[in-house]
């Protein structure tokens, strides 16, 4: 698994459950900083799931939600659309956007199909890890755009039923803020 | 040829950063993005922007006419936002008017920040959003990777120092000594004659009566005694020297630039006398001693690590045989 994913998992556990839990989980799962093997992330979260008595996939969903709430990542996600519906339609581009900056992440392809008032984001390969982290991201972004939606995970994707596109005020997204933060003139 | 006659709403959507000026350079119409740069009430474009290229401070109407004719890119700078350089493509319209389409080029990020632009300020075909995304995403990823690299380096340094360290005393282990000795030998090789440079000494030290402590008071007490000896040795070395524990109760000092026999003998005796001072461990007064064998790089034309260590060992062996607390030299 990509080292950035490994880092995200570690930061997620430390931020939400404390560094003591992390140390325990890392020891149990045989985590290594330089570990490059494909299944390390899964092993770590399986150990965390045991330690915290929390379903494995729920942790991946929490990880996705936690990531989407981090301001720099929220900003990147907000580049995807003007409103929540637009965001969902454009989410098919997310793997390509990701590949532009992290060519070796191996994110599965996403497809969006509309079925009456339900939008389905189909996740190729159907990895439960990706399915649930995408669901976590979508949940937080619905909130961010101020949209009310029913979101659930299916065996091959994430389903979203949008009840009302603007039931609350969307959080501010200032396109230039990322540049200003760097202090460029 | 089709003469386009587009309503302004269409123009605003397709070319949101366009300006239409007359032959005198007066703004007649402007798209929504262009208006953020050139407010509506300012009539003369030449008072809002200066020409940078093709010729600096060129008269604007003249520059527009020339650019329309050649198709070359025009570079402009806003007076109110001097950090933002604009590029422009100019086309001549009927009636002596010009269509000027503005773009931000590499200054896109600054323009977005300064003018508070949003996704709606760019045409659907504009790559501006992708560029801004890349800018932010790249910075984030680079930052994360540099954090990761720092941690990786720290972990490697830690593993490396652990591999050279004796876990019990914190002194070097045999491997650490070997590396220090190799480096000391390498630096003598730089000199014309190994015996002419500052050289180094190996002081090998073996504890006497240590076995009794281990046997009578147990291993914890023995370990404490080893800690104590390590502390004594650490006080004798400088930063370029090395103190190592290479076996149960065997220690080695590598002292660089120190080959004077009399001074080494004094050092050996001092170390022995400090080690011989009684130590209280678990309410028991413990006494041990030490034997010392010394060899200096001066003894060799071509110093060799294993030969040096063998000779130091032999010198130590002679001290042991001479009774406790002796210092012997390899001649």
PDB file of C-alpha atoms in Angstrom, chain A:
ATOM      1  CA  UNK A   1       0.000   0.000   0.000  1.00  0.00           C
ATOM      2  CA  UNK A   2       1.226   3.473  -0.821  1.00  0.00           C
ATOM      3  CA  UNK A   3       3.343   5.110   1.864  1.00  0.00           C
ATOM      4  CA  UNK A   4       1.004   8.101   1.878  1.00  0.00           C
ATOM      5  CA  UNK A   5      -1.851   5.757   2.745  1.00  0.00           C
ATOM      6  CA  UNK A   6       0.291   4.269   5.507  1.00  0.00           C
ATOM      7  CA  UNK A   7       0.953   7.752   6.858  1.00  0.00           C
ATOM      8  CA  UNK A   8      -2.727   8.633   6.663  1.00  0.00           C
ATOM      9  CA  UNK A   9      -3.648   5.510   8.634  1.00  0.00           C
ATOM     10  CA  UNK A  10      -1.086   6.265  11.318  1.00  0.00           C
ATOM     11  CA  UNK A  11      -2.119   9.921  11.626  1.00  0.00           C
ATOM     12  CA  UNK A  12      -5.773   8.906  11.673  1.00  0.00           C
ATOM     13  CA  UNK A  13      -5.270   6.491  14.559  1.00  0.00           C
ATOM     14  CA  UNK A  14      -3.076   8.888  16.526  1.00  0.00           C
ATOM     15  CA  UNK A  15      -5.468  11.819  16.015  1.00  0.00           C
ATOM     16  CA  UNK A  16      -8.594   9.859  16.945  1.00  0.00           C
ATOM     17  CA  UNK A  17      -7.427   7.301  19.496  1.00  0.00           C
ATOM     18  CA  UNK A  18      -4.080   8.592  20.805  1.00  0.00           C
ATOM     19  CA  UNK A  19      -0.481   7.569  20.349  1.00  0.00           C
ATOM     20  CA  UNK A  20      -0.652   4.778  22.936  1.00  0.00           C
ATOM     21  CA  UNK A  21      -3.244   2.910  20.884  1.00  0.00           C
ATOM     22  CA  UNK A  22      -1.121   3.530  17.800  1.00  0.00           C
ATOM     23  CA  UNK A  23       1.976   2.046  19.456  1.00  0.00           C
ATOM     24  CA  UNK A  24      -0.027  -1.022  20.450  1.00  0.00           C
ATOM     25  CA  UNK A  25      -1.631  -1.463  17.042  1.00  0.00           C
ATOM     26  CA  UNK A  26       1.688  -0.919  15.248  1.00  0.00           C
ATOM     27  CA  UNK A  27       3.351  -3.576  17.423  1.00  0.00           C
ATOM     28  CA  UNK A  28       0.562  -6.127  17.021  1.00  0.00           C
ATOM     29  CA  UNK A  29       0.427  -5.685  13.240  1.00  0.00           C
ATOM     30  CA  UNK A  30       4.199  -5.664  12.790  1.00  0.00           C
ATOM     31  CA  UNK A  31       4.082  -2.165  11.281  1.00  0.00           C
ATOM     32  CA  UNK A  32       7.362  -0.811   9.890  1.00  0.00           C
ATOM     33  CA  UNK A  33       7.993   2.794   8.860  1.00  0.00           C
ATOM     34  CA  UNK A  34       9.894   1.615   5.815  1.00  0.00           C
ATOM     35  CA  UNK A  35       7.438  -1.210   5.202  1.00  0.00           C
ATOM     36  CA  UNK A  36       6.496  -1.206   1.548  1.00  0.00           C
ATOM     37  CA  UNK A  37       4.355  -4.306   1.445  1.00  0.00           C
ATOM     38  CA  UNK A  38       0.922  -4.145  -0.084  1.00  0.00           C
ATOM     39  CA  UNK A  39      -1.091  -5.349   2.869  1.00  0.00           C
ATOM     40  CA  UNK A  40       0.437  -3.368   5.708  1.00  0.00           C
ATOM     41  CA  UNK A  41      -2.443  -0.867   5.783  1.00  0.00           C
ATOM     42  CA  UNK A  42      -5.013  -3.648   5.985  1.00  0.00           C
ATOM     43  CA  UNK A  43      -3.051  -5.415   8.730  1.00  0.00           C
ATOM     44  CA  UNK A  44      -2.805  -2.221  10.771  1.00  0.00           C
ATOM     45  CA  UNK A  45      -6.522  -1.467  10.551  1.00  0.00           C
ATOM     46  CA  UNK A  46      -7.443  -5.095  11.301  1.00  0.00           C
ATOM     47  CA  UNK A  47      -5.355  -4.844  14.476  1.00  0.00           C
ATOM     48  CA  UNK A  48      -6.986  -1.491  15.261  1.00  0.00           C
ATOM     49  CA  UNK A  49     -10.407  -3.012  14.726  1.00  0.00           C
ATOM     50  CA  UNK A  50      -9.618  -5.729  17.297  1.00  0.00           C
ATOM     51  CA  UNK A  51      -8.113  -3.274  19.748  1.00  0.00           C
ATOM     52  CA  UNK A  52     -10.985  -0.775  19.495  1.00  0.00           C
ATOM     53  CA  UNK A  53     -13.792  -3.349  19.106  1.00  0.00           C
ATOM     54  CA  UNK A  54     -14.935  -1.566  15.969  1.00  0.00           C
ATOM     55  CA  UNK A  55     -15.904  -3.176  12.648  1.00  0.00           C
ATOM     56  CA  UNK A  56     -13.000  -3.172  10.197  1.00  0.00           C
ATOM     57  CA  UNK A  57     -14.869  -1.423   7.366  1.00  0.00           C
ATOM     58  CA  UNK A  58     -16.198   1.212   9.733  1.00  0.00           C
ATOM     59  CA  UNK A  59     -12.615   2.243  10.428  1.00  0.00           C
ATOM     60  CA  UNK A  60     -12.013   2.733   6.695  1.00  0.00           C
ATOM     61  CA  UNK A  61     -15.135   4.849   6.491  1.00  0.00           C
ATOM     62  CA  UNK A  62     -13.966   6.914   9.473  1.00  0.00           C
ATOM     63  CA  UNK A  63     -10.569   7.265   7.814  1.00  0.00           C
ATOM     64  CA  UNK A  64     -12.186   8.623   4.632  1.00  0.00           C
ATOM     65  CA  UNK A  65     -14.312  11.015   6.665  1.00  0.00           C
ATOM     66  CA  UNK A  66     -11.360  12.163   8.748  1.00  0.00           C
ATOM     67  CA  UNK A  67      -9.279  12.808   5.622  1.00  0.00           C
ATOM     68  CA  UNK A  68     -12.047  14.812   3.946  1.00  0.00           C
ATOM     69  CA  UNK A  69     -12.333  17.009   7.034  1.00  0.00           C
ATOM     70  CA  UNK A  70      -8.649  17.997   6.905  1.00  0.00           C
ATOM     71  CA  UNK A  71      -8.648  21.465   5.411  1.00  0.00           C
ATOM     72  CA  UNK A  72      -5.999  20.925   2.682  1.00  0.00           C
ATOM     73  CA  UNK A  73      -7.785  17.778   1.502  1.00  0.00           C
ATOM     74  CA  UNK A  74     -11.247  19.318   1.801  1.00  0.00           C
ATOM     75  CA  UNK A  75      -9.991  22.088  -0.471  1.00  0.00           C
ATOM     76  CA  UNK A  76      -8.737  19.605  -3.044  1.00  0.00           C
ATOM     77  CA  UNK A  77     -12.086  17.819  -2.985  1.00  0.00           C
ATOM     78  CA  UNK A  78     -13.983  21.064  -3.394  1.00  0.00           C
ATOM     79  CA  UNK A  79     -12.154  21.607  -6.682  1.00  0.00           C
ATOM     80  CA  UNK A  80     -14.351  18.811  -7.997  1.00  0.00           C
ATOM     81  CA  UNK A  81     -17.659  20.624  -8.131  1.00  0.00           C
ATOM     82  CA  UNK A  82     -19.746  23.720  -7.591  1.00  0.00           C
ATOM     83  CA  UNK A  83     -22.398  21.889  -5.585  1.00  0.00           C
ATOM     84  CA  UNK A  84     -22.851  18.419  -4.126  1.00  0.00           C
ATOM     85  CA  UNK A  85     -24.521  16.968  -7.240  1.00  0.00           C
ATOM     86  CA  UNK A  86     -21.768  18.394  -9.416  1.00  0.00           C
ATOM     87  CA  UNK A  87     -19.228  16.941  -6.989  1.00  0.00           C
ATOM     88  CA  UNK A  88     -20.796  13.477  -7.264  1.00  0.00           C
ATOM     89  CA  UNK A  89     -20.912  13.626 -11.065  1.00  0.00           C
ATOM     90  CA  UNK A  90     -17.280  14.739 -11.234  1.00  0.00           C
ATOM     91  CA  UNK A  91     -16.039  12.178  -8.735  1.00  0.00           C
ATOM     92  CA  UNK A  92     -15.318   9.920 -11.736  1.00  0.00           C
ATOM     93  CA  UNK A  93     -12.360  12.249 -12.430  1.00  0.00           C
ATOM     94  CA  UNK A  94     -10.968  11.788  -8.915  1.00  0.00           C
ATOM     95  CA  UNK A  95      -8.707   8.819  -9.816  1.00  0.00           C
ATOM     96  CA  UNK A  96      -7.262  10.844 -12.730  1.00  0.00           C
ATOM     97  CA  UNK A  97      -6.745  13.906 -10.557  1.00  0.00           C
ATOM     98  CA  UNK A  98      -5.053  11.681  -8.012  1.00  0.00           C
ATOM     99  CA  UNK A  99      -2.834  10.112 -10.631  1.00  0.00           C
ATOM    100  CA  UNK A 100      -1.596  13.581 -11.626  1.00  0.00           C
ATOM    101  CA  UNK A 101       0.021  14.030  -8.203  1.00  0.00           C
ATOM    102  CA  UNK A 102       0.488  10.465  -6.923  1.00  0.00           C
ATOM    103  CA  UNK A 103       1.051   8.305 -10.017  1.00  0.00           C
ATOM    104  CA  UNK A 104       1.601   5.111  -8.035  1.00  0.00           C
ATOM    105  CA  UNK A 105      -1.429   5.169  -5.738  1.00  0.00           C
ATOM    106  CA  UNK A 106      -3.407   2.576  -7.749  1.00  0.00           C
ATOM    107  CA  UNK A 107      -6.771   4.071  -6.935  1.00  0.00           C
ATOM    108  CA  UNK A 108      -9.581   2.025  -8.523  1.00  0.00           C
ATOM    109  CA  UNK A 109     -11.675   3.619 -11.265  1.00  0.00           C
ATOM    110  CA  UNK A 110     -14.996   5.172 -10.338  1.00  0.00           C
ATOM    111  CA  UNK A 111     -18.182   5.296 -12.410  1.00  0.00           C
ATOM    112  CA  UNK A 112     -21.359   7.193 -11.603  1.00  0.00           C
ATOM    113  CA  UNK A 113     -24.780   5.907 -12.621  1.00  0.00           C
ATOM    114  CA  UNK A 114     -28.024   7.716 -11.935  1.00  0.00           C
ATOM    115  CA  UNK A 115     -31.102   5.663 -11.130  1.00  0.00           C
ATOM    116  CA  UNK A 116     -34.157   7.822 -10.379  1.00  0.00           C
ATOM    117  CA  UNK A 117     -33.146   9.897  -7.399  1.00  0.00           C
ATOM    118  CA  UNK A 118     -30.285   7.602  -6.412  1.00  0.00           C
ATOM    119  CA  UNK A 119     -26.739   8.219  -7.634  1.00  0.00           C
ATOM    120  CA  UNK A 120     -24.399   5.266  -7.444  1.00  0.00           C
ATOM    121  CA  UNK A 121     -20.632   5.654  -7.373  1.00  0.00           C
ATOM    122  CA  UNK A 122     -19.398   2.268  -8.569  1.00  0.00           C
ATOM    123  CA  UNK A 123     -15.932   1.366  -7.359  1.00  0.00           C
ATOM    124  CA  UNK A 124     -13.986  -0.912  -9.697  1.00  0.00           C
ATOM    125  CA  UNK A 125     -12.341  -3.934  -8.012  1.00  0.00           C
ATOM    126  CA  UNK A 126     -14.912  -3.536  -5.194  1.00  0.00           C
ATOM    127  CA  UNK A 127     -12.177  -3.406  -2.525  1.00  0.00           C
ATOM    128  CA  UNK A 128     -14.077  -2.947   0.741  1.00  0.00           C
ATOM    129  CA  UNK A 129     -11.341  -0.568   1.880  1.00  0.00           C
ATOM    130  CA  UNK A 130     -11.896   1.810  -1.048  1.00  0.00           C
ATOM    131  CA  UNK A 131     -15.683   1.390  -0.960  1.00  0.00           C
ATOM    132  CA  UNK A 132     -15.913   2.442   2.625  1.00  0.00           C
ATOM    133  CA  UNK A 133     -13.359   5.233   2.534  1.00  0.00           C
ATOM    134  CA  UNK A 134     -15.138   6.721  -0.492  1.00  0.00           C
ATOM    135  CA  UNK A 135     -18.380   6.510   1.495  1.00  0.00           C
ATOM    136  CA  UNK A 136     -16.714   8.396   4.366  1.00  0.00           C
ATOM    137  CA  UNK A 137     -15.484  11.087   1.998  1.00  0.00           C
ATOM    138  CA  UNK A 138     -18.905  11.458   0.351  1.00  0.00           C
ATOM    139  CA  UNK A 139     -20.635  11.752   3.733  1.00  0.00           C
ATOM    140  CA  UNK A 140     -18.376  14.581   4.843  1.00  0.00           C
ATOM    141  CA  UNK A 141     -18.576  16.372   1.493  1.00  0.00           C
ATOM    142  CA  UNK A 142     -22.392  16.291   1.576  1.00  0.00           C
ATOM    143  CA  UNK A 143     -22.090  18.156   4.853  1.00  0.00           C
ATOM    144  CA  UNK A 144     -19.499  20.506   3.408  1.00  0.00           C
ATOM    145  CA  UNK A 145     -21.738  21.449   0.493  1.00  0.00           C
ATOM    146  CA  UNK A 146     -24.692  21.794   2.831  1.00  0.00           C
ATOM    147  CA  UNK A 147     -26.621  19.008   1.112  1.00  0.00           C
ATOM    148  CA  UNK A 148     -28.862  16.494   2.824  1.00  0.00           C
ATOM    149  CA  UNK A 149     -28.293  13.014   1.499  1.00  0.00           C
ATOM    150  CA  UNK A 150     -28.860   9.426   2.449  1.00  0.00           C
ATOM    151  CA  UNK A 151     -25.626   7.535   1.902  1.00  0.00           C
ATOM    152  CA  UNK A 152     -25.116   3.782   2.111  1.00  0.00           C
ATOM    153  CA  UNK A 153     -22.583   1.229   0.957  1.00  0.00           C
ATOM    154  CA  UNK A 154     -23.508  -1.516  -1.501  1.00  0.00           C
ATOM    155  CA  UNK A 155     -21.344  -4.477  -2.552  1.00  0.00           C
ATOM    156  CA  UNK A 156     -20.068  -2.644  -5.632  1.00  0.00           C
ATOM    157  CA  UNK A 157     -20.351   1.004  -4.756  1.00  0.00           C
ATOM    158  CA  UNK A 158     -21.675   3.870  -2.708  1.00  0.00           C
ATOM    159  CA  UNK A 159     -25.271   4.943  -3.151  1.00  0.00           C
ATOM    160  CA  UNK A 160     -26.430   8.493  -2.507  1.00  0.00           C
ATOM    161  CA  UNK A 161     -29.988   9.677  -2.324  1.00  0.00           C
ATOM    162  CA  UNK A 162     -30.108  13.440  -2.331  1.00  0.00           C
ATOM    163  CA  UNK A 163     -33.220  14.664  -0.580  1.00  0.00           C
ATOM    164  CA  UNK A 164     -32.610  18.361  -0.759  1.00  0.00           C
ATOM    165  CA  UNK A 165     -29.675  19.932  -2.529  1.00  0.00           C
ATOM    166  CA  UNK A 166     -29.327  22.962  -0.299  1.00  0.00           C
ATOM    167  CA  UNK A 167     -30.847  22.356   3.093  1.00  0.00           C
ATOM    168  CA  UNK A 168     -28.011  24.107   4.903  1.00  0.00           C
ATOM    169  CA  UNK A 169     -25.399  26.674   4.153  1.00  0.00           C
ATOM    170  CA  UNK A 170     -22.346  25.258   2.385  1.00  0.00           C
ATOM    171  CA  UNK A 171     -18.995  25.840   3.951  1.00  0.00           C
ATOM    172  CA  UNK A 172     -16.980  28.621   2.330  1.00  0.00           C
ATOM    173  CA  UNK A 173     -14.600  27.656  -0.423  1.00  0.00           C
ATOM    174  CA  UNK A 174     -12.234  30.427  -1.409  1.00  0.00           C
ATOM    175  CA  UNK A 175     -10.354  29.342  -4.509  1.00  0.00           C
ATOM    176  CA  UNK A 176      -7.394  31.632  -3.830  1.00  0.00           C
ATOM    177  CA  UNK A 177      -7.017  30.798  -0.129  1.00  0.00           C
ATOM    178  CA  UNK A 178      -4.514  28.027  -0.786  1.00  0.00           C
ATOM    179  CA  UNK A 179      -2.280  30.512  -2.559  1.00  0.00           C
ATOM    180  CA  UNK A 180      -2.668  33.279   0.006  1.00  0.00           C
ATOM    181  CA  UNK A 181      -1.702  30.888   2.800  1.00  0.00           C
ATOM    182  CA  UNK A 182       1.686  30.538   1.202  1.00  0.00           C
ATOM    183  CA  UNK A 183       2.190  34.286   1.388  1.00  0.00           C
ATOM    184  CA  UNK A 184       2.764  34.811  -2.317  1.00  0.00           C
ATOM    185  CA  UNK A 185       2.048  38.297  -3.583  1.00  0.00           C
TER     186      UNK A 185
END
